[in-house]
Amino acid sequence: MTRISILGIPNDDNSSYLKGAADAPALIRQELHSDAYSIWSETGVDLGAEGRLVDHGDIGFDGDCDPWELIERHVGQALASGDPLISLGGDHAITHPIMRAVRRRHPRLTILHIDAHPDIYHAYQGNPRSHTSPFARIMEESLADRLIQVGLRTVNDHHREQFRRFGVEVIEAGQMGAGIRLDIATPVYISMDLDALDPAFAPGVSHREPGGLSPRQVIDLIHAVGQPIVGADIVEYNPHRDISGLTATVAAKLLKEIGGVMVRNARMNAV
Amino acid sequence: MTRISILGIPNDDNSSYLKGAADAPALIRQELHSDAYSIWSETGVDLGAEGRLVDHGDIGFDGDCDPWELIERHVGQALASGDPLISLGGDHAITHPIMRAVRRRHPRLTILHIDAHPDIYHAYQGNPRSHTSPFARIMEESLADRLIQVGLRTVNDHHREQFRRFGVEVIEAGQMGAGIRLDIATPVYISMDLDALDPAFAPGVSHREPGGLSPRQVIDLIHAVGQPIVGADIVEYNPHRDISGLTATVAAKLLKEIGGVMVRNARMNAV
Amino acid sequence: MTRISILGIPNDDNSSYLKGAADAPALIRQELHSDAYSIWSETGVDLGAEGRLVDHGDIGFDGDCDPWELIERHVGQALASGDPLISLGGDHAITHPIMRAVRRRHPRLTILHIDAHPDIYHAYQGNPRSHTSPFARIMEESLADRLIQVGLRTVNDHHREQFRRFGVEVIEAGQMGAGIRLDIATPVYISMDLDALDPAFAPGVSHREPGGLSPRQVIDLIHAVGQPIVGADIVEYNPHRDISGLTATVAAKLLKEIGGVMVRNARMNAV
Amino acid sequence: MTRISILGIPNDDNSSYLKGAADAPALIRQELHSDAYSIWSETGVDLGAEGRLVDHGDIGFDGDCDPWELIERHVGQALASGDPLISLGGDHAITHPIMRAVRRRHPRLTILHIDAHPDIYHAYQGNPRSHTSPFARIMEESLADRLIQVGLRTVNDHHREQFRRFGVEVIEAGQMGAGIRLDIATPVYISMDLDALDPAFAPGVSHREPGGLSPRQVIDLIHAVGQPIVGADIVEYNPHRDISGLTATVAAKLLKEIGGVMVRNARMNAV
Amino acid sequence: MTRISILGIPNDDNSSYLKGAADAPALIRQELHSDAYSIWSETGVDLGAEGRLVDHGDIGFDGDCDPWELIERHVGQALASGDPLISLGGDHAITHPIMRAVRRRHPRLTILHIDAHPDIYHAYQGNPRSHTSPFARIMEESLADRLIQVGLRTVNDHHREQFRRFGVEVIEAGQMGAGIRLDIATPVYISMDLDALDPAFAPGVSHREPGGLSPRQVIDLIHAVGQPIVGADIVEYNPHRDISGLTATVAAKLLKEIGGVMVRNARMNAV
Amino acid sequence: MTRISILGIPNDDNSSYLKGAADAPALIRQELHSDAYSIWSETGVDLGAEGRLVDHGDIGFDGDCDPWELIERHVGQALASGDPLISLGGDHAITHPIMRAVRRRHPRLTILHIDAHPDIYHAYQGNPRSHTSPFARIMEESLADRLIQVGLRTVNDHHREQFRRFGVEVIEAGQMGAGIRLDIATPVYISMDLDALDPAFAPGVSHREPGGLSPRQVIDLIHAVGQPIVGADIVEYNPHRDISGLTATVAAKLLKEIGGVMVRNARMNAV
């Protein structure tokens, strides 16, 4: 049986505006396991099957270690089993050290990055680890072969320069129309920022940007991935902004659908 | 003039997780009649026309009678006039006794069931009347010729088995794309579970399932029905989960649009 | 550099049901300038560029002047620079005196009116200035060559009669399907009523009408305008009904996108 | 057994700022009868006892009659049984015609008026029936012997003049300290405006005024009434401003406590 | 150093109306450890001191064991260290098996039960384990020497009969006035039902009962306990009803204050 | 006539956890001037009287100047008229530079600081300007003769050490009981942090701390000040956390009551 690893990364040290994303992992897990919902994914996978989900708990950030080293090490340990991993943020900054660990195991890799923002600033307020900058670091260190950004709606001139510099493929929210086609030939990593969704669906984010995707659009996008999904993160859920728990519920739903495709595509490969 | 009967069925005895749907009818009626809204449907029907809506009040469940017999009897009485009936739940379990009464008057009948969940469990926690099971009972008793389920996003293997057993036609939320075509040749009964809508539009339900339909998609679906609508129910509004009355407003809107098509299609037939 | 004028018109004297829209301008401005958001529009325009936005403040309504004369005069003054103007309501009634001033400068003009309601009642409760009536006054006084209404979902027989009388072009919400084509040959004025949006996206309005547009649909509509946008209003934000500031955020976003197209199209013309 | 009459008066024609209070009666009744709550009052009275509550339904305001005459007539009919009556508003304007009917049966009468505002303007915006003016009319027409206002926190100089003119006894919110003593020798009418409560407890009102009473303070005040309570109204619940139904719940609670004292004090008198 | 054990008991099987309390423990823990708050109690105890809190995790209820036996066993194990224990519910039904384990270690014991409801029904809907009945079971089995109930506001005649039968000491919400004096000579167990608080402070409960205590009143009550607190539970937090996380925050605060008195009084005894 | 100066200080650079307080001034002003409320204070002062409020606008922080110098300079200019000043934050860090300007005009001065937190950390995360530290700076620089802190409920050992070092007088929330007596002989400055209020009344703050004051308790405290109030600030309103605008409304109410006492006490002195 294909197993899926879960790892909580409760770190929001590099959020520039609102902290709070560090409080997310426990709340997403709670929604995932609540009796109020079905634990089956829409792809027909029972994520509640005995042994399916292997929860590695949360990384503890209290000690003296550098958080980036801690994240890289823990993600590396979680990946050691060969099972795909879903990390629960935390803010988007954590994707940088995650990718360092992921890249070591995957010489061919495409990142599907779903977000309202490019998060590719060279630096923000002097902080190169800012949650607005992880993809600048990731591309500088060649931690992926391709970076496809979907759902953007805050692109400025600096971003466009970075896109050119790093060869980023961009599909802005306004270009999605009746759906998009992904043409990917490598294993895939999904970096899912919840503010890609319109704030009506996911109000619990630090930066609400109207004009976003619907949960259905995001689920369709995930379902459309035809290559193995070797890892994923779900980041930027900020419970301090949530309304009536709507965002925790949608985060857990996306976790189930990402997990469902991880299992479905693993089966395909096995044939 | 085509009249429309309204009947409140405030019963949530068979809700497995959250009670509260029994409190819905009064709140939906309030939104329906509030001066804040237009009482015209988008199909050009004035539901506020003198005598258009015939309100049969709420069924009282305090006595010793079996609730299922009470519902069947009251629905039968409301249907006696020959006018189409819109029932206001209550939870989804009530659709079973409603259909017993509806079926007696309609030897040819298709149920258009709009929902996040199939509600076709053989039984749930030993309760065959569970709000997760009405369509198992309905199909066992042959209370409809066809059952078309639209908007599902929690299907598991047991459900698929039930689909095969009862010949259910299923259009999952992920299959709706740019719209669906309904090809129905009989009179129609619409069973409208509000959790078919994405929880951003209808947070006031007991089981929020992201990835759902928009109100516009549901209205388009209702408008697309070309056959007479002989009855309908609007169920699973749970005011205890609502945010700022959003769900009561959308329930009243759907009532108006279902009523509008009831009148429009009755006129067509009259020609 | 193309400049954009901003003018607050805090007047809700003619709201028939809920006051409160007069409190909107300050809150929309606050969201516009908040550090939480990007100030770039999706059309690639930096609205935060030095001198881009020329804020004329709010009209004061405390004195003895007739509010309609005040609005007409202040809008006229703001337009004197030749820069396009975005007015922040207030309720929809203000569009009438705004158009008097706009029309004097634009002998050829099409109004793109995005709304859930036609707002073209001959009068309401005896008030010809009602916020349900501005477009009756505007068309009687020939303040535009064409009036295109998009997103309607509360049309009644009186409205249809007015449409015929004034030659209004109407695209109801149910007709928008996979997008609409605007074919406009004159300068454009956009009158943006926030209740055109579904109440899940914009709950802060006096009359919530489910089945509405998404922010993305509205933004796409704005982006599709190919002629100069000489003026616009954003009306009917009612903070007293808002949920967690969602509607203020979406109002500011629409302001940015309207402004972005104002600048983009001005550049086109300049070529 | 002491019976209590209930009468819905869904009228907000004279609200100066926000309509919506007309939508209140159905929602308060729903909370009153919901299975989620106990139907016993804290005074040990079972309001759910068979026959205890006699519901006279809602007054219909659609016809041509003057609303003030309709209210006076319906209240008179409800009082004809001799049972005490609790009216559910509606805005505060309705208390004027209610008192006309009440006064005819009670030559000795004290009004205990609990509110954030004195509602004793001579007129407001030219409307002598304004919801800010009922107690001016009531005192002019000598519809009570004494008027005691409790909980006020918006008193201005005009109000103070009216207090002197009519001999109103006032206990402002800031004077309540550790409780107040009511010294009343006549039958009592309670006029309960929900905005007397602090908006944290009752956000669903048209005019939120911080610094208000707690539900416990209001209940203690009601319990402290030692004379027969011959009538009461609960007004100014505006569902359009409510948060998660908090105000409907507190309105139903106050109804139960007023009803409980009506029964308790009737028993005392019977001894 | 005095240690405090924490145990999650995510069980709401016996909630009669709304499930959801089983989702509470993770959310309370999250608020307890969030960087947004101080971890010191008002009694001057640093609950964040290394080793202070010993978290025993959550009881798993998936297997075949009787939940009551599981709870009794796990609570017994947690108490084995001699440290005081704070259990996080779950609904109030769990207090019965908790007290079986607590009683074995404490031959002299007073329960301070803070609640809106007596929860002492003989049975409810035929279920003797109902969350409305734990104190009937507890007193039948003599699991405490005294039961003091504080904050009640839904007492009916059956309850009063039970009070007499079991010698319960009751302080209703309406009797609390300017504070109460507790006169207790034995070790104390605190059973804290969050609906004791007024719903403005703790909306996230299954049964909102206005007229409740303020957080300050409850904290003062906890601080006033002069005897050792050997155990406590915090129950009936229902995240599905919460508004903006208010109730999770107050639950974590009460945990800190109960823990602070546990430590403070242990020090007193040590002297 | 006594005038009152208003100055917006939209700065949250030194908030350690959530930004957002910089968005507050516009929203508080909006509530202050909204037609929904009375502009009279409870002390009988008409703050809407022509010329009463002198609004100095908001400080602009975009340039290169040190924000602390900017604040000190602008506050100094606003104070130059001799009128008392109410500053609208912004986070609590701004009180430090404000006091530098205030102190220059007032050689005898007592600060009445109403807050959940002491905000007297020596430094926080290495930032001596942290919003947790202003009163350390203020006392080091002897910017007041006395510092009285009221409403605290997060005191730790470091705080207590600072209290001793600076001679701070502290009245924790748990000590307020039935009210407190202020015995002040100098002019007074009020520093009002909105999180002093219980989060049910003021949810819109970055750090919600249950067990807080009611608006009535705070208003009573303000009314009890018998000496001239020469300045005040209202800080830490964070709109990004607010629920339905509750906190903006209470901030405007407190502004009115502080202003009312400023005028009342100025009159006293004039006699």
PDB file of N, CA and C in Angstrom, chain F residues 121-174:
ATOM      1  N   TYR F 121       8.759  45.413  29.029  1.00  0.00           N
ATOM      2  CA  TYR F 121       9.939  44.583  28.791  1.00  0.00           C
ATOM      3  C   TYR F 121      11.141  45.483  28.552  1.00  0.00           C
ATOM      4  N   HIS F 122      12.286  45.064  29.039  1.00  0.00           N
ATOM      5  CA  HIS F 122      13.495  45.831  28.765  1.00  0.00           C
ATOM      6  C   HIS F 122      13.682  45.935  27.244  1.00  0.00           C
ATOM      7  N   ALA F 123      13.477  44.825  26.564  1.00  0.00           N
ATOM      8  CA  ALA F 123      13.512  44.792  25.095  1.00  0.00           C
ATOM      9  C   ALA F 123      12.868  43.479  24.703  1.00  0.00           C
ATOM     10  N   TYR F 124      12.509  43.356  23.438  1.00  0.00           N
ATOM     11  CA  TYR F 124      11.873  42.116  22.994  1.00  0.00           C
ATOM     12  C   TYR F 124      12.462  41.760  21.647  1.00  0.00           C
ATOM     13  N   GLN F 125      13.019  40.562  21.571  1.00  0.00           N
ATOM     14  CA  GLN F 125      13.696  40.117  20.356  1.00  0.00           C
ATOM     15  C   GLN F 125      14.715  41.160  19.906  1.00  0.00           C
ATOM     16  N   GLY F 126      15.380  41.732  20.904  1.00  0.00           N
ATOM     17  CA  GLY F 126      16.460  42.661  20.615  1.00  0.00           C
ATOM     18  C   GLY F 126      16.030  44.061  20.207  1.00  0.00           C
ATOM     19  N   ASN F 127      14.713  44.309  20.172  1.00  0.00           N
ATOM     20  CA  ASN F 127      14.225  45.604  19.716  1.00  0.00           C
ATOM     21  C   ASN F 127      13.773  46.462  20.904  1.00  0.00           C
ATOM     22  N   PRO F 128      14.533  47.511  21.235  1.00  0.00           N
ATOM     23  CA  PRO F 128      14.146  48.344  22.383  1.00  0.00           C
ATOM     24  C   PRO F 128      12.910  49.203  22.091  1.00  0.00           C
ATOM     25  N   ARG F 129      12.530  49.290  20.822  1.00  0.00           N
ATOM     26  CA  ARG F 129      11.319  50.032  20.466  1.00  0.00           C
ATOM     27  C   ARG F 129      10.102  49.108  20.348  1.00  0.00           C
ATOM     28  N   SER F 130      10.263  47.860  20.714  1.00  0.00           N
ATOM     29  CA  SER F 130       9.159  46.896  20.587  1.00  0.00           C
ATOM     30  C   SER F 130       7.880  47.432  21.224  1.00  0.00           C
ATOM     31  N   HIS F 131       6.734  47.011  20.682  1.00  0.00           N
ATOM     32  CA  HIS F 131       5.470  47.435  21.300  1.00  0.00           C
ATOM     33  C   HIS F 131       5.265  46.779  22.661  1.00  0.00           C
ATOM     34  N   THR F 132       6.184  45.932  23.077  1.00  0.00           N
ATOM     35  CA  THR F 132       6.123  45.378  24.431  1.00  0.00           C
ATOM     36  C   THR F 132       6.990  46.175  25.408  1.00  0.00           C
ATOM     37  N   SER F 133       7.633  47.224  24.945  1.00  0.00           N
ATOM     38  CA  SER F 133       8.657  47.908  25.748  1.00  0.00           C
ATOM     39  C   SER F 133       8.472  49.401  25.992  1.00  0.00           C
ATOM     40  N   PRO F 134       7.446  50.081  25.490  1.00  0.00           N
ATOM     41  CA  PRO F 134       7.458  51.551  25.577  1.00  0.00           C
ATOM     42  C   PRO F 134       7.576  52.079  27.003  1.00  0.00           C
ATOM     43  N   PHE F 135       6.987  51.386  27.965  1.00  0.00           N
ATOM     44  CA  PHE F 135       6.999  51.955  29.310  1.00  0.00           C
ATOM     45  C   PHE F 135       8.341  51.771  30.004  1.00  0.00           C
ATOM     46  N   ALA F 136       9.172  50.862  29.516  1.00  0.00           N
ATOM     47  CA  ALA F 136      10.556  50.802  30.006  1.00  0.00           C
ATOM     48  C   ALA F 136      11.291  52.073  29.569  1.00  0.00           C
ATOM     49  N   ARG F 137      11.111  52.420  28.299  1.00  0.00           N
ATOM     50  CA  ARG F 137      11.771  53.622  27.794  1.00  0.00           C
ATOM     51  C   ARG F 137      11.249  54.871  28.505  1.00  0.00           C
ATOM     52  N   ILE F 138       9.926  54.927  28.640  1.00  0.00           N
ATOM     53  CA  ILE F 138       9.300  56.109  29.239  1.00  0.00           C
ATOM     54  C   ILE F 138       9.800  56.331  30.663  1.00  0.00           C
ATOM     55  N   MET F 139       9.919  55.230  31.416  1.00  0.00           N
ATOM     56  CA  MET F 139      10.342  55.396  32.803  1.00  0.00           C
ATOM     57  C   MET F 139      11.842  55.673  32.888  1.00  0.00           C
ATOM     58  N   GLU F 140      12.632  55.059  32.023  1.00  0.00           N
ATOM     59  CA  GLU F 140      14.061  55.355  32.004  1.00  0.00           C
ATOM     60  C   GLU F 140      14.302  56.841  31.743  1.00  0.00           C
ATOM     61  N   GLU F 141      13.493  57.408  30.860  1.00  0.00           N
ATOM     62  CA  GLU F 141      13.682  58.811  30.495  1.00  0.00           C
ATOM     63  C   GLU F 141      12.866  59.750  31.380  1.00  0.00           C
ATOM     64  N   SER F 142      12.262  59.188  32.423  1.00  0.00           N
ATOM     65  CA  SER F 142      11.487  60.002  33.381  1.00  0.00           C
ATOM     66  C   SER F 142      10.447  60.880  32.688  1.00  0.00           C
ATOM     67  N   LEU F 143       9.723  60.279  31.780  1.00  0.00           N
ATOM     68  CA  LEU F 143       8.739  61.046  31.018  1.00  0.00           C
ATOM     69  C   LEU F 143       7.409  61.169  31.748  1.00  0.00           C
ATOM     70  N   ALA F 144       7.333  60.612  32.961  1.00  0.00           N
ATOM     71  CA  ALA F 144       6.151  60.795  33.802  1.00  0.00           C
ATOM     72  C   ALA F 144       6.593  60.686  35.251  1.00  0.00           C
ATOM     73  N   ASP F 145       5.809  61.299  36.135  1.00  0.00           N
ATOM     74  CA  ASP F 145       6.119  61.198  37.567  1.00  0.00           C
ATOM     75  C   ASP F 145       5.611  59.891  38.147  1.00  0.00           C
ATOM     76  N   ARG F 146       4.433  59.498  37.678  1.00  0.00           N
ATOM     77  CA  ARG F 146       3.870  58.234  38.149  1.00  0.00           C
ATOM     78  C   ARG F 146       3.341  57.452  36.950  1.00  0.00           C
ATOM     79  N   LEU F 147       3.446  56.136  37.082  1.00  0.00           N
ATOM     80  CA  LEU F 147       2.857  55.255  36.075  1.00  0.00           C
ATOM     81  C   LEU F 147       1.923  54.288  36.795  1.00  0.00           C
ATOM     82  N   ILE F 148       0.640  54.389  36.472  1.00  0.00           N
ATOM     83  CA  ILE F 148      -0.358  53.493  37.080  1.00  0.00           C
ATOM     84  C   ILE F 148      -0.882  52.579  35.980  1.00  0.00           C
ATOM     85  N   GLN F 149      -0.676  51.292  36.164  1.00  0.00           N
ATOM     86  CA  GLN F 149      -1.122  50.324  35.149  1.00  0.00           C
ATOM     87  C   GLN F 149      -2.354  49.584  35.661  1.00  0.00           C
ATOM     88  N   VAL F 150      -3.401  49.560  34.851  1.00  0.00           N
ATOM     89  CA  VAL F 150      -4.673  48.973  35.273  1.00  0.00           C
ATOM     90  C   VAL F 150      -5.135  47.934  34.252  1.00  0.00           C
ATOM     91  N   GLY F 151      -5.562  46.788  34.757  1.00  0.00           N
ATOM     92  CA  GLY F 151      -6.176  45.781  33.892  1.00  0.00           C
ATOM     93  C   GLY F 151      -5.244  44.653  33.482  1.00  0.00           C
ATOM     94  N   LEU F 152      -4.003  44.653  34.002  1.00  0.00           N
ATOM     95  CA  LEU F 152      -2.999  43.666  33.594  1.00  0.00           C
ATOM     96  C   LEU F 152      -3.458  42.250  33.934  1.00  0.00           C
ATOM     97  N   ARG F 153      -3.063  41.294  33.045  1.00  0.00           N
ATOM     98  CA  ARG F 153      -3.313  39.888  33.356  1.00  0.00           C
ATOM     99  C   ARG F 153      -2.305  38.952  32.700  1.00  0.00           C
ATOM    100  N   THR F 154      -1.101  39.456  32.456  1.00  0.00           N
ATOM    101  CA  THR F 154      -0.037  38.615  31.877  1.00  0.00           C
ATOM    102  C   THR F 154       1.306  38.930  32.520  1.00  0.00           C
ATOM    103  N   VAL F 155       1.293  39.231  33.800  1.00  0.00           N
ATOM    104  CA  VAL F 155       2.524  39.668  34.479  1.00  0.00           C
ATOM    105  C   VAL F 155       3.447  38.474  34.736  1.00  0.00           C
ATOM    106  N   ASN F 156       4.718  38.614  34.377  1.00  0.00           N
ATOM    107  CA  ASN F 156       5.699  37.576  34.703  1.00  0.00           C
ATOM    108  C   ASN F 156       6.800  38.150  35.607  1.00  0.00           C
ATOM    109  N   ASP F 157       7.784  37.322  35.933  1.00  0.00           N
ATOM    110  CA  ASP F 157       8.784  37.752  36.918  1.00  0.00           C
ATOM    111  C   ASP F 157       9.613  38.938  36.424  1.00  0.00           C
ATOM    112  N   HIS F 158       9.931  38.939  35.127  1.00  0.00           N
ATOM    113  CA  HIS F 158      10.670  40.073  34.576  1.00  0.00           C
ATOM    114  C   HIS F 158       9.865  41.369  34.744  1.00  0.00           C
ATOM    115  N   HIS F 159       8.560  41.272  34.468  1.00  0.00           N
ATOM    116  CA  HIS F 159       7.714  42.455  34.662  1.00  0.00           C
ATOM    117  C   HIS F 159       7.784  42.952  36.105  1.00  0.00           C
ATOM    118  N   ARG F 160       7.690  42.021  37.044  1.00  0.00           N
ATOM    119  CA  ARG F 160       7.677  42.426  38.459  1.00  0.00           C
ATOM    120  C   ARG F 160       8.978  43.128  38.843  1.00  0.00           C
ATOM    121  N   GLU F 161      10.045  42.645  38.277  1.00  0.00           N
ATOM    122  CA  GLU F 161      11.329  43.284  38.525  1.00  0.00           C
ATOM    123  C   GLU F 161      11.314  44.718  37.975  1.00  0.00           C
ATOM    124  N   GLN F 162      10.782  44.875  36.785  1.00  0.00           N
ATOM    125  CA  GLN F 162      10.687  46.221  36.195  1.00  0.00           C
ATOM    126  C   GLN F 162       9.769  47.120  37.047  1.00  0.00           C
ATOM    127  N   PHE F 163       8.694  46.553  37.552  1.00  0.00           N
ATOM    128  CA  PHE F 163       7.783  47.338  38.405  1.00  0.00           C
ATOM    129  C   PHE F 163       8.551  47.929  39.585  1.00  0.00           C
ATOM    130  N   ARG F 164       9.347  47.057  40.216  1.00  0.00           N
ATOM    131  CA  ARG F 164      10.119  47.506  41.377  1.00  0.00           C
ATOM    132  C   ARG F 164      11.131  48.563  40.966  1.00  0.00           C
ATOM    133  N   ARG F 165      11.804  48.298  39.871  1.00  0.00           N
ATOM    134  CA  ARG F 165      12.858  49.205  39.411  1.00  0.00           C
ATOM    135  C   ARG F 165      12.310  50.609  39.156  1.00  0.00           C
ATOM    136  N   PHE F 166      11.104  50.666  38.549  1.00  0.00           N
ATOM    137  CA  PHE F 166      10.568  51.965  38.134  1.00  0.00           C
ATOM    138  C   PHE F 166       9.468  52.495  39.060  1.00  0.00           C
ATOM    139  N   GLY F 167       9.167  51.729  40.128  1.00  0.00           N
ATOM    140  CA  GLY F 167       8.116  52.192  41.030  1.00  0.00           C
ATOM    141  C   GLY F 167       6.736  52.235  40.391  1.00  0.00           C
ATOM    142  N   VAL F 168       6.456  51.302  39.501  1.00  0.00           N
ATOM    143  CA  VAL F 168       5.155  51.281  38.837  1.00  0.00           C
ATOM    144  C   VAL F 168       4.065  50.846  39.812  1.00  0.00           C
ATOM    145  N   GLU F 169       2.933  51.536  39.759  1.00  0.00           N
ATOM    146  CA  GLU F 169       1.768  51.136  40.564  1.00  0.00           C
ATOM    147  C   GLU F 169       0.860  50.281  39.697  1.00  0.00           C
ATOM    148  N   VAL F 170       0.541  49.079  40.170  1.00  0.00           N
ATOM    149  CA  VAL F 170      -0.162  48.105  39.324  1.00  0.00           C
ATOM    150  C   VAL F 170      -1.472  47.662  39.958  1.00  0.00           C
ATOM    151  N   ILE F 171      -2.519  47.707  39.172  1.00  0.00           N
ATOM    152  CA  ILE F 171      -3.796  47.128  39.582  1.00  0.00           C
ATOM    153  C   ILE F 171      -4.159  46.085  38.542  1.00  0.00           C
ATOM    154  N   GLU F 172      -3.917  44.803  38.891  1.00  0.00           N
ATOM    155  CA  GLU F 172      -4.199  43.743  37.921  1.00  0.00           C
ATOM    156  C   GLU F 172      -5.720  43.588  37.751  1.00  0.00           C
ATOM    157  N   ALA F 173      -6.107  42.969  36.640  1.00  0.00           N
ATOM    158  CA  ALA F 173      -7.535  42.771  36.369  1.00  0.00           C
ATOM    159  C   ALA F 173      -8.216  42.062  37.533  1.00  0.00           C
ATOM    160  N   GLY F 174      -7.513  41.106  38.132  1.00  0.00           N
ATOM    161  CA  GLY F 174      -8.100  40.334  39.225  1.00  0.00           C
ATOM    162  C   GLY F 174      -8.260  41.117  40.509  1.00  0.00           C
TER     163      GLY F 174
END
